[in-house]
mmCIF file of C-alpha atoms in Angstrom:
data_model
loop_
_atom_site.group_PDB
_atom_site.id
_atom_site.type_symbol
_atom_site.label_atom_id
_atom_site.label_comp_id
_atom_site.label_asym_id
_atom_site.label_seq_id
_atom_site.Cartn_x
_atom_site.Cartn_y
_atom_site.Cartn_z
ATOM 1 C CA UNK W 1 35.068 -7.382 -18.144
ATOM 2 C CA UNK W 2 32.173 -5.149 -16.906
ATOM 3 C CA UNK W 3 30.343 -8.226 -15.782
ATOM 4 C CA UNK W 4 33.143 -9.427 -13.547
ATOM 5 C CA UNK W 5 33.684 -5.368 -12.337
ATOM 6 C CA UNK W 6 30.344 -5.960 -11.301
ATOM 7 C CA UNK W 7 30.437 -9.033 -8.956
ATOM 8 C CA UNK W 8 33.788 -7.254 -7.415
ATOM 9 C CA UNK W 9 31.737 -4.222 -6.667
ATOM 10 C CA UNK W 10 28.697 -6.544 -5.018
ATOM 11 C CA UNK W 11 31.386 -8.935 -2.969
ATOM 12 C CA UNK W 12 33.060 -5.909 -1.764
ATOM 13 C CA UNK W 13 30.324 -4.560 -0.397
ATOM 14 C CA UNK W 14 28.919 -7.133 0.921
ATOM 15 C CA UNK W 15 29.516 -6.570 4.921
ATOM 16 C CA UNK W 16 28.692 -3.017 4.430
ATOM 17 C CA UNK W 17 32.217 -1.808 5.260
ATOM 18 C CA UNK W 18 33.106 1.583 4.430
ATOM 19 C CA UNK W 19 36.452 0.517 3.392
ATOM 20 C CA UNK W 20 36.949 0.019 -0.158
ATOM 21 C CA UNK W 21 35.695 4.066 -1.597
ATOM 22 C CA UNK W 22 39.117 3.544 -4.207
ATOM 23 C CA UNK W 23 37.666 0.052 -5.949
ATOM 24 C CA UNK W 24 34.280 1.253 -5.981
ATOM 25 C CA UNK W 25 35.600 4.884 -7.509
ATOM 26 C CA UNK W 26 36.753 2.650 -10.412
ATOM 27 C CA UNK W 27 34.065 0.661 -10.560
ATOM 28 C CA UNK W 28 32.573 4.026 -10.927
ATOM 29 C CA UNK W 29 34.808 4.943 -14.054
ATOM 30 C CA UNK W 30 33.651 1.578 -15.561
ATOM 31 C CA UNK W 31 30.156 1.758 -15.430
ATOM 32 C CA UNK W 32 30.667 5.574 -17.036
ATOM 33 C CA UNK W 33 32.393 4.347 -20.186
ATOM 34 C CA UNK W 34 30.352 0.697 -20.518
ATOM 35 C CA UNK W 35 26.964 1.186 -19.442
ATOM 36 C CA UNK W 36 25.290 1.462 -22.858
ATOM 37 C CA UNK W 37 26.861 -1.990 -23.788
ATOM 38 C CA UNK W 38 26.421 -3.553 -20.775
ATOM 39 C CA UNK W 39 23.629 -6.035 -18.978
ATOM 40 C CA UNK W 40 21.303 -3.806 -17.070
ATOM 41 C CA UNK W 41 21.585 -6.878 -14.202
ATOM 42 C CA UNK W 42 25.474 -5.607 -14.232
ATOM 43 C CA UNK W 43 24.421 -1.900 -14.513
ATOM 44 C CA UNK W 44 21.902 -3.028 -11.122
ATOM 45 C CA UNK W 45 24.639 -4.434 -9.336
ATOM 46 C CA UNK W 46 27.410 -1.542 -9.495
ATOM 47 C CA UNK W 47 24.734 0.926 -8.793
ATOM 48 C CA UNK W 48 23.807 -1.511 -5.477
ATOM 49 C CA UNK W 49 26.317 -1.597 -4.312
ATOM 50 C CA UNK W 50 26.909 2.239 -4.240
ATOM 51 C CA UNK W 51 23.817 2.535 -2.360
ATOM 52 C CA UNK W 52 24.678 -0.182 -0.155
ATOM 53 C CA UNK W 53 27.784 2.329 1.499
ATOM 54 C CA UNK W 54 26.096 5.315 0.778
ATOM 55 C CA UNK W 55 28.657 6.492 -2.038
ATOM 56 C CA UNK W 56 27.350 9.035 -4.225
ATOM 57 C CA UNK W 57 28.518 8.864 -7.798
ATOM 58 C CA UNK W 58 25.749 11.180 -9.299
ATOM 59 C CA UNK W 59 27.546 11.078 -12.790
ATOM 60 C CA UNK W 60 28.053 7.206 -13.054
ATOM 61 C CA UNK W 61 24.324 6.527 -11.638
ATOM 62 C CA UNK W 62 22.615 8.581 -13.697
ATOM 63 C CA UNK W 63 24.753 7.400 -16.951
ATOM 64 C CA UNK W 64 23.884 3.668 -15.498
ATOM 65 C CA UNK W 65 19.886 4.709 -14.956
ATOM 66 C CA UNK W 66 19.804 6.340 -19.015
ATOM 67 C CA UNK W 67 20.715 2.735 -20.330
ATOM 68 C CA UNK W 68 18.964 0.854 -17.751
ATOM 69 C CA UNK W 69 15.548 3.308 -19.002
ATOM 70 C CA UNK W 70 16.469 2.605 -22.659
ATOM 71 C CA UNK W 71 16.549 -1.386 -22.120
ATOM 72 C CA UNK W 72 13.252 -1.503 -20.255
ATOM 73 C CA UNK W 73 11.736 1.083 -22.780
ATOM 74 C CA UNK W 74 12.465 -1.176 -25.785
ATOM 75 C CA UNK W 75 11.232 -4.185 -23.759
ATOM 76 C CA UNK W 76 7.951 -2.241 -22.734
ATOM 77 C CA UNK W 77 6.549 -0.473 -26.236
ATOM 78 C CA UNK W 78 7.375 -4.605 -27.491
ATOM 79 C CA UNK W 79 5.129 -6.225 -24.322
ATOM 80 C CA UNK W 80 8.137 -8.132 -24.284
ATOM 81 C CA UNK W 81 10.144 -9.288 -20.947
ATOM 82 C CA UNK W 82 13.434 -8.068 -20.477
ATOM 83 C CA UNK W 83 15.581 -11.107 -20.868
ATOM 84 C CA UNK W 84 17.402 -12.014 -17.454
ATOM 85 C CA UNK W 85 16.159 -8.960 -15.259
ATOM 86 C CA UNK W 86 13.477 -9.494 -12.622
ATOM 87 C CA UNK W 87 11.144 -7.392 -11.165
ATOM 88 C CA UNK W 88 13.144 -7.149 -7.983
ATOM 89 C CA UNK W 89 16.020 -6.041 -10.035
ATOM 90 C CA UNK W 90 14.105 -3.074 -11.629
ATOM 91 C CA UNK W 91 12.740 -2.027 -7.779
ATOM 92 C CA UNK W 92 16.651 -2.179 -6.743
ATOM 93 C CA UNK W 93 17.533 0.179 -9.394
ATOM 94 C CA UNK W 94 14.536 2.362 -8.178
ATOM 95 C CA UNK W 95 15.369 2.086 -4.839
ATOM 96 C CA UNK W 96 19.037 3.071 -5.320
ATOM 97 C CA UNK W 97 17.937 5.925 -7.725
ATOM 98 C CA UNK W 98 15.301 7.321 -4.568
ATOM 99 C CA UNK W 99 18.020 7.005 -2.288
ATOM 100 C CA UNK W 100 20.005 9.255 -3.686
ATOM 101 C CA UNK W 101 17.350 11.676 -5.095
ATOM 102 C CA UNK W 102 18.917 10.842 -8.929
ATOM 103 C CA UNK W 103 16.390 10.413 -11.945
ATOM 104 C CA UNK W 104 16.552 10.672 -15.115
ATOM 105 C CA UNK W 105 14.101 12.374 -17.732
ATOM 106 C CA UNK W 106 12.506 8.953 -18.459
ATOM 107 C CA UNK W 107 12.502 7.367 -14.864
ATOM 108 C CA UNK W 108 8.970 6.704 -15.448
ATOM 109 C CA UNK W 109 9.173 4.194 -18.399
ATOM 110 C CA UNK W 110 10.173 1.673 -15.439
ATOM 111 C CA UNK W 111 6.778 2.186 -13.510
ATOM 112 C CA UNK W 112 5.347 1.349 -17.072
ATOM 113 C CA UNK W 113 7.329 -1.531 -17.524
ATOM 114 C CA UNK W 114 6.080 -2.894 -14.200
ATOM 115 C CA UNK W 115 2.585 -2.403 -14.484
ATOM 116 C CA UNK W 116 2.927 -5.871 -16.808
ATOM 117 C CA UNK W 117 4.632 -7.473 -14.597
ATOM 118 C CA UNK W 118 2.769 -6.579 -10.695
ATOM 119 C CA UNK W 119 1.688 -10.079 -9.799
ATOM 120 C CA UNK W 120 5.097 -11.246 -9.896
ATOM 121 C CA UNK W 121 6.010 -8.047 -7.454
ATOM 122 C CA UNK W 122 6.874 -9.118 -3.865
ATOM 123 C CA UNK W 123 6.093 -7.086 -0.339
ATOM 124 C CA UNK W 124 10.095 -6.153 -0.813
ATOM 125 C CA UNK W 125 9.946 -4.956 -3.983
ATOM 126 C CA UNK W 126 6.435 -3.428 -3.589
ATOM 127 C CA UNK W 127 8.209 -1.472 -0.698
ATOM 128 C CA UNK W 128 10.993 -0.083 -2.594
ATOM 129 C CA UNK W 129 8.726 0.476 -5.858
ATOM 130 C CA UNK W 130 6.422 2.297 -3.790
ATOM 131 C CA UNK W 131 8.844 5.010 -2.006
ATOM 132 C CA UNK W 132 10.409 5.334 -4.962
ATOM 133 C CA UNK W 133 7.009 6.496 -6.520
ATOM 134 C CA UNK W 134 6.916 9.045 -3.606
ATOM 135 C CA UNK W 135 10.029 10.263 -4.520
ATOM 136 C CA UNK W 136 10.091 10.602 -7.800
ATOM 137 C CA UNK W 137 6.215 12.248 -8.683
ATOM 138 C CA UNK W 138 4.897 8.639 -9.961
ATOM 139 C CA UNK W 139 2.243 8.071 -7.257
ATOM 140 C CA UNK W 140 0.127 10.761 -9.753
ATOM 141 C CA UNK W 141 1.339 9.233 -12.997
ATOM 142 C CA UNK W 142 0.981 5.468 -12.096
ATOM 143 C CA UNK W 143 -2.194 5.705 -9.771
ATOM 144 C CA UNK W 144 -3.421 2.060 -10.918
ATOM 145 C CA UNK W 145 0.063 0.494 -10.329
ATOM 146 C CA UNK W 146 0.072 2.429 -6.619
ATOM 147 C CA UNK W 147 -3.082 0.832 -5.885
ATOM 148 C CA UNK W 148 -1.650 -2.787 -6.612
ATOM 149 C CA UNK W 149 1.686 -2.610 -4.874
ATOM 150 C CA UNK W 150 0.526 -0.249 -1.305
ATOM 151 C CA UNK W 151 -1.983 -3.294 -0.569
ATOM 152 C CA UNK W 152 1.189 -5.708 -0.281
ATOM 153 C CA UNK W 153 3.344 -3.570 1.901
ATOM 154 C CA UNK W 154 2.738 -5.595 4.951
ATOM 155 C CA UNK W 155 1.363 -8.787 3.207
ATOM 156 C CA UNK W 156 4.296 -10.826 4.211
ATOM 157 C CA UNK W 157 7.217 -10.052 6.703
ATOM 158 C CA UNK W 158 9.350 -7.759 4.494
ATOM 159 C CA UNK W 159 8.319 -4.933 6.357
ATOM 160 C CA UNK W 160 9.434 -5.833 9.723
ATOM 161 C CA UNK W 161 13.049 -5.024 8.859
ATOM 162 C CA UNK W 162 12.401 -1.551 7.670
ATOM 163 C CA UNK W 163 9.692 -0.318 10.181
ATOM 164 C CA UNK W 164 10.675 3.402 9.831
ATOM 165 C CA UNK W 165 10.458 3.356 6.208
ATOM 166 C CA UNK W 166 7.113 1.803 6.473
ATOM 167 C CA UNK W 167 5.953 4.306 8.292
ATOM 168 C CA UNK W 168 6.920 7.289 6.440
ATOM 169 C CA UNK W 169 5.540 5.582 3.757
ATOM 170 C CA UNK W 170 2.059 5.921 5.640
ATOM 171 C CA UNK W 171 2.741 9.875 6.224
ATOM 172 C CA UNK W 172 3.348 9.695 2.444
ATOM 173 C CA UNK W 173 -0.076 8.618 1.772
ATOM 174 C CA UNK W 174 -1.443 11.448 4.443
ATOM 175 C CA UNK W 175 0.687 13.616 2.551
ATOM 176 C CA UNK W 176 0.758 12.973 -0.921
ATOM 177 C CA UNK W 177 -2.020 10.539 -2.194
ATOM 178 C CA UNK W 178 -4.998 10.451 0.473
ATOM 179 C CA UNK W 179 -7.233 9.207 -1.930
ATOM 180 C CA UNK W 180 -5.758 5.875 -2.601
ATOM 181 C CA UNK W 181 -8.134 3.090 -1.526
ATOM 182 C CA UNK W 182 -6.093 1.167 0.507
ATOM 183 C CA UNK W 183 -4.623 1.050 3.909
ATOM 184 C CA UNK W 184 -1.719 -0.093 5.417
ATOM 185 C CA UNK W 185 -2.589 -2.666 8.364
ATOM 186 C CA UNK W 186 -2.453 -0.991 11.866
ATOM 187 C CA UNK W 187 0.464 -3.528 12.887
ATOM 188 C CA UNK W 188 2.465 -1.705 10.640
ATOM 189 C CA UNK W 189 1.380 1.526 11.361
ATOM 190 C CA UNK W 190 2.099 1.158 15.567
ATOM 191 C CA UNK W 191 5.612 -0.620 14.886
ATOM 192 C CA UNK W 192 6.419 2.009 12.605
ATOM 193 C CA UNK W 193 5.814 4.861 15.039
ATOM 194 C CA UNK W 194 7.550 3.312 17.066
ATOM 195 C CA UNK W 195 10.675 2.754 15.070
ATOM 196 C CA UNK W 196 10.430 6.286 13.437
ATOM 197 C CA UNK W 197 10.111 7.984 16.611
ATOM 198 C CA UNK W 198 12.980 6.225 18.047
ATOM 199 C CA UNK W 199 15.165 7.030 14.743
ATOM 200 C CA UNK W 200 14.648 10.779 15.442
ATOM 201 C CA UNK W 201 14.628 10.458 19.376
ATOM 202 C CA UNK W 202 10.895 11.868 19.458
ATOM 203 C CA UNK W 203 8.114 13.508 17.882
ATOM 204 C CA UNK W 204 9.965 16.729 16.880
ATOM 205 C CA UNK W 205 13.845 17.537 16.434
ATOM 206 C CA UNK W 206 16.100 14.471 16.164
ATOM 207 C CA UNK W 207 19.336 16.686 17.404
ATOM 208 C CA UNK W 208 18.021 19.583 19.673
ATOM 209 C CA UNK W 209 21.361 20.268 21.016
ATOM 210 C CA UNK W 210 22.795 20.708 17.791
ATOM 211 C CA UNK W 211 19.847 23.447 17.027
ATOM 212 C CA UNK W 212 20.582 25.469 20.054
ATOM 213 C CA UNK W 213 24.347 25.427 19.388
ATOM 214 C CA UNK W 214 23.763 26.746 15.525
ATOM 215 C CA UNK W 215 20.906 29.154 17.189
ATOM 216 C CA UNK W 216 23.566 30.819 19.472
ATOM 217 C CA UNK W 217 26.046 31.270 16.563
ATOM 218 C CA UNK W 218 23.298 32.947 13.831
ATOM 219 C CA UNK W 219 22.461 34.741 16.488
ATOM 220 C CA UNK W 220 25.904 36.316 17.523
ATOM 221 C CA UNK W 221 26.371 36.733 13.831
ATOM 222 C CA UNK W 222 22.967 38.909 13.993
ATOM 223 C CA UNK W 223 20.891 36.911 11.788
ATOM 224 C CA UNK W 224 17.456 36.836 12.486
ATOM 225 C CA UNK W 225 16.210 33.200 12.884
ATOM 226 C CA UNK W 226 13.185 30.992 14.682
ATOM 227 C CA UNK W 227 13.936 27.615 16.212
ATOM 228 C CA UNK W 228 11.600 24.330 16.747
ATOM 229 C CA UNK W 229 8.568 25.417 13.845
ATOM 230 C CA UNK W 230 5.880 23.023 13.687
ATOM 231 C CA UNK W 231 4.796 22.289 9.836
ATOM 232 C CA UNK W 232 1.120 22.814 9.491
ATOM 233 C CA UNK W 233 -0.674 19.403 8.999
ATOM 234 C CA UNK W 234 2.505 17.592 8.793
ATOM 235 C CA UNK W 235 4.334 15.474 11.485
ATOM 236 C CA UNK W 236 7.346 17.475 10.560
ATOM 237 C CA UNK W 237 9.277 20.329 12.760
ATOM 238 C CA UNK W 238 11.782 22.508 10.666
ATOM 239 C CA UNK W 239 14.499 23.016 13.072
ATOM 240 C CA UNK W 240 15.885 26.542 11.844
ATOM 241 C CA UNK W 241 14.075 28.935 10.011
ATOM 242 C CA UNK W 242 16.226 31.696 8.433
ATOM 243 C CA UNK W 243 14.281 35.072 7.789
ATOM 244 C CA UNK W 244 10.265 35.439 7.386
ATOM 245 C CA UNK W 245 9.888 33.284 4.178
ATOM 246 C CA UNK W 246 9.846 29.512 4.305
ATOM 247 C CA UNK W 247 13.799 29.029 4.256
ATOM 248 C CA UNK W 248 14.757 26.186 6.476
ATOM 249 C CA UNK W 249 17.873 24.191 7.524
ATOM 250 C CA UNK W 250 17.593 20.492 8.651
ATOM 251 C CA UNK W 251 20.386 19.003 11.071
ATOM 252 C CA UNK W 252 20.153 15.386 9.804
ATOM 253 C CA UNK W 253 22.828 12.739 9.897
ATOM 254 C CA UNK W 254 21.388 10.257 6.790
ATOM 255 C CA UNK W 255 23.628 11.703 4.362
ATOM 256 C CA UNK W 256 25.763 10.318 1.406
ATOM 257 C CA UNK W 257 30.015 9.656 3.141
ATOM 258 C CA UNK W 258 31.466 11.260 0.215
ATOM 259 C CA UNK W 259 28.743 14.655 -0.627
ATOM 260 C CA UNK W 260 27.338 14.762 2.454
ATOM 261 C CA UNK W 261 24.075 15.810 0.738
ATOM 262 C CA UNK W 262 20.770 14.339 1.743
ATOM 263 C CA UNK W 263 20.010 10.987 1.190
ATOM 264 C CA UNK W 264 16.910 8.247 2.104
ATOM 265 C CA UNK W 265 14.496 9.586 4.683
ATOM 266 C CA UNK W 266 15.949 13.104 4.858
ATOM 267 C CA UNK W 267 15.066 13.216 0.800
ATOM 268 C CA UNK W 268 11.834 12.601 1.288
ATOM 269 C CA UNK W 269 11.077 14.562 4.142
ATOM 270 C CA UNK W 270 12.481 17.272 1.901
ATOM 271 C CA UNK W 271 10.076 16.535 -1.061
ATOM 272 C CA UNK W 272 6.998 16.950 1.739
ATOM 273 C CA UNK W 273 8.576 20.080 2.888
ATOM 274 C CA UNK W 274 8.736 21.297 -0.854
ATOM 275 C CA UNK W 275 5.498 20.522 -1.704
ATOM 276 C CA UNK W 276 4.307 22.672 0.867
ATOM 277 C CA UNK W 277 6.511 25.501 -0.383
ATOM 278 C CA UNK W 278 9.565 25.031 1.999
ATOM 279 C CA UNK W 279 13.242 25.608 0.777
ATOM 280 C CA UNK W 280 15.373 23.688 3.190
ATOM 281 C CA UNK W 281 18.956 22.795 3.102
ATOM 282 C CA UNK W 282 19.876 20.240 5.005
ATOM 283 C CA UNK W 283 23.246 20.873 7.994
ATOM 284 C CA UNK W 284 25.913 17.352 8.393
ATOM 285 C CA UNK W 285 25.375 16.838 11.867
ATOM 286 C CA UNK W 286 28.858 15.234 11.543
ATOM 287 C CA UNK W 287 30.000 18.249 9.697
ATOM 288 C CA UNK W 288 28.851 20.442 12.365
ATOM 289 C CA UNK W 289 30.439 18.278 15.106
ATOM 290 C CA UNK W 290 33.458 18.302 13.598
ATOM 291 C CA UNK W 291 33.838 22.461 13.302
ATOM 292 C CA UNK W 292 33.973 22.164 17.537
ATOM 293 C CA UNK W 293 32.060 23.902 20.315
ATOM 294 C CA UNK W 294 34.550 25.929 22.179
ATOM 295 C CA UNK W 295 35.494 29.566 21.438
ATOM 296 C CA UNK W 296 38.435 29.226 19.721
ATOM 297 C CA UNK W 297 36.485 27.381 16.926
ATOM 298 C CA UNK W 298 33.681 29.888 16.989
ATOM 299 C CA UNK W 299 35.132 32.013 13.817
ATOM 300 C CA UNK W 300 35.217 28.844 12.089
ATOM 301 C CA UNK W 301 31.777 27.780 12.587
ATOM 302 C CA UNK W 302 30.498 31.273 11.787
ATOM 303 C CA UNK W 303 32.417 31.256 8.466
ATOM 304 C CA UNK W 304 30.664 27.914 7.505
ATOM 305 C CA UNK W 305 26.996 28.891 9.015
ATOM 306 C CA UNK W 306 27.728 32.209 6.301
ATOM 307 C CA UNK W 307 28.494 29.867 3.583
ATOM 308 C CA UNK W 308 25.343 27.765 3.868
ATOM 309 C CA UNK W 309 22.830 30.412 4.216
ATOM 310 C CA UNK W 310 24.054 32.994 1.903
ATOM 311 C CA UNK W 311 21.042 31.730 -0.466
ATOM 312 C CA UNK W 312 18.257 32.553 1.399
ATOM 313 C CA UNK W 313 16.881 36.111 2.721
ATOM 314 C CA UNK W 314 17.890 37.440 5.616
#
């Protein structure tokens, strides 16, 4: 049944071991022909535990996130609670939907739904709720319910485990709602620097080396290019920037195993960059790393650096 699908999905995911992509592929297949019919805390769970090893299913998740919005809709124009889901199980839906960068044309029913429900809305869930916000456009749709949930990230000890999210979370609020009337507390704010600054090895490219190699290549291949570019009034550096308009590639490594396409973090350091009229694609460290360094790969590399910026102007 989908329910027990469900708690195979969870329990094999449990340890966070990358070793189970077939199960969780049918799991996948499941969820795509059942999720109108079936619990949203089942629909939750499958779509967990793709987030959990960084699988993206687009097609499945967003099929699971349509019936999950039509349940809580149904439950919200009633003022009605959704019988067996908790608050914490809409704000791991959100937060799996934000990893990925997946909505759905109704994504924002579920910030509705939770505005009648914030008291019972944890530092945890407030956490996840909130980047999911930042993500996803709600922090200027749902200002009252961003006011509630910001002053409890850092109320209890939820944060301490996710430091670096916390504290792009804070650029968030530089970035995208400065008037909001509440602050995180400066604990946060110092651990998070610290944690954020040692995820990307500094204040300004996370993978220099990486830059300089791709650098050399664009420009053997003749393309003209700028290296290391400070954002204005952000804390962000764009590490290539391909011709005079605002055309950037990221090297990042947060990326989905199976897509490779930008995931967490990198997502929403790509929705700051885009606000500020930046297109940036982002470059699979991993990818990159695996093409080689030597000569002998060097047509190889070229042919992919061709690929990926064949979009932008030159």
């Amino acid at each position: 049944s989908p329910h027990e699908v469900s708690l195979m999905a969870w329990a094999f995911t449990a340890h966070l071991q990358a070793d189970h992509d077939d199960l969780l592929v049918r799991v996948s297949g499941v969820l795509d022909r059942e999720a109108p019919g079936m619990d949203m805390i089942d629909i939750v769970r499958c779509m967990t535990s793709f987030r959990r090893v960084a699988l993206h299913l687009e097609h499945s998740i967003q099929v699971g996130l349509s019936a999950c919005m039509l349940l809580l809709q149904r439950a919200w124009l009633v003022r009605r609670r959704l019988h067996g889901v908790q608050v914490t199980d809409v704000a791991m839906m959100l937060d799996t939907a934000a990893f990925f960068g997946i909505q759905v044309n109704n994504i924002k029913i579920s910030f509705d739904y939770l505005e009648d429900y914030v008291d019972e809305i944890d530092d945890r869930a407030s956490i996840q709720i909130v980047h999911a916000m930042c993500v996803f456009g709600g922090v200027s749709t749902h200002a009252r319910l961003l006011l509630y949930l910001f002053r409890k990230v850092g109320a209890g000890t939820a944060w301490d485990g996710q430091r670096a999210r916390i504290f792009q979370l804070w650029i968030s609020q530089l970035l995208q709602f400065p008037w909001l009337d509440a602050k995180l507390p400066k604990r946060c704010i110092n651990e998070g620097l610290r944690a954020w600054s040692l995820h990307r090895r500094g204040f300004g490219c996370p993978f220099p080396e990486e830059v300089r190699a791709i650098s050399a290549d664009l420009m053997a291949m003749g393309v003209g290019h700028q290296t290391f570019v400070p954002v204005p009034d952000t804390p962000y550096e764009v590490d290539i920037v391909i011709g005079h308009r605002k055309d950037g590639l990221l090297i990042v490594s947060e990326t989905s195993r199976n897509t490779f396409g930008p995931v967490g973090s990198t997502l929403l350091q790509m929705r700051h960059l885009n606000d500020r009229g930046w297109h940036c694609i982002v470059m699979p460290r991993a990818v990159w790393r695996r093409l080689g360094t030597g000569e002998e790969s060097s047509d190889s590399r070229r042919t992919f650096l061709r690929a990926v910026i064949q979009g932008f102007e030159i």
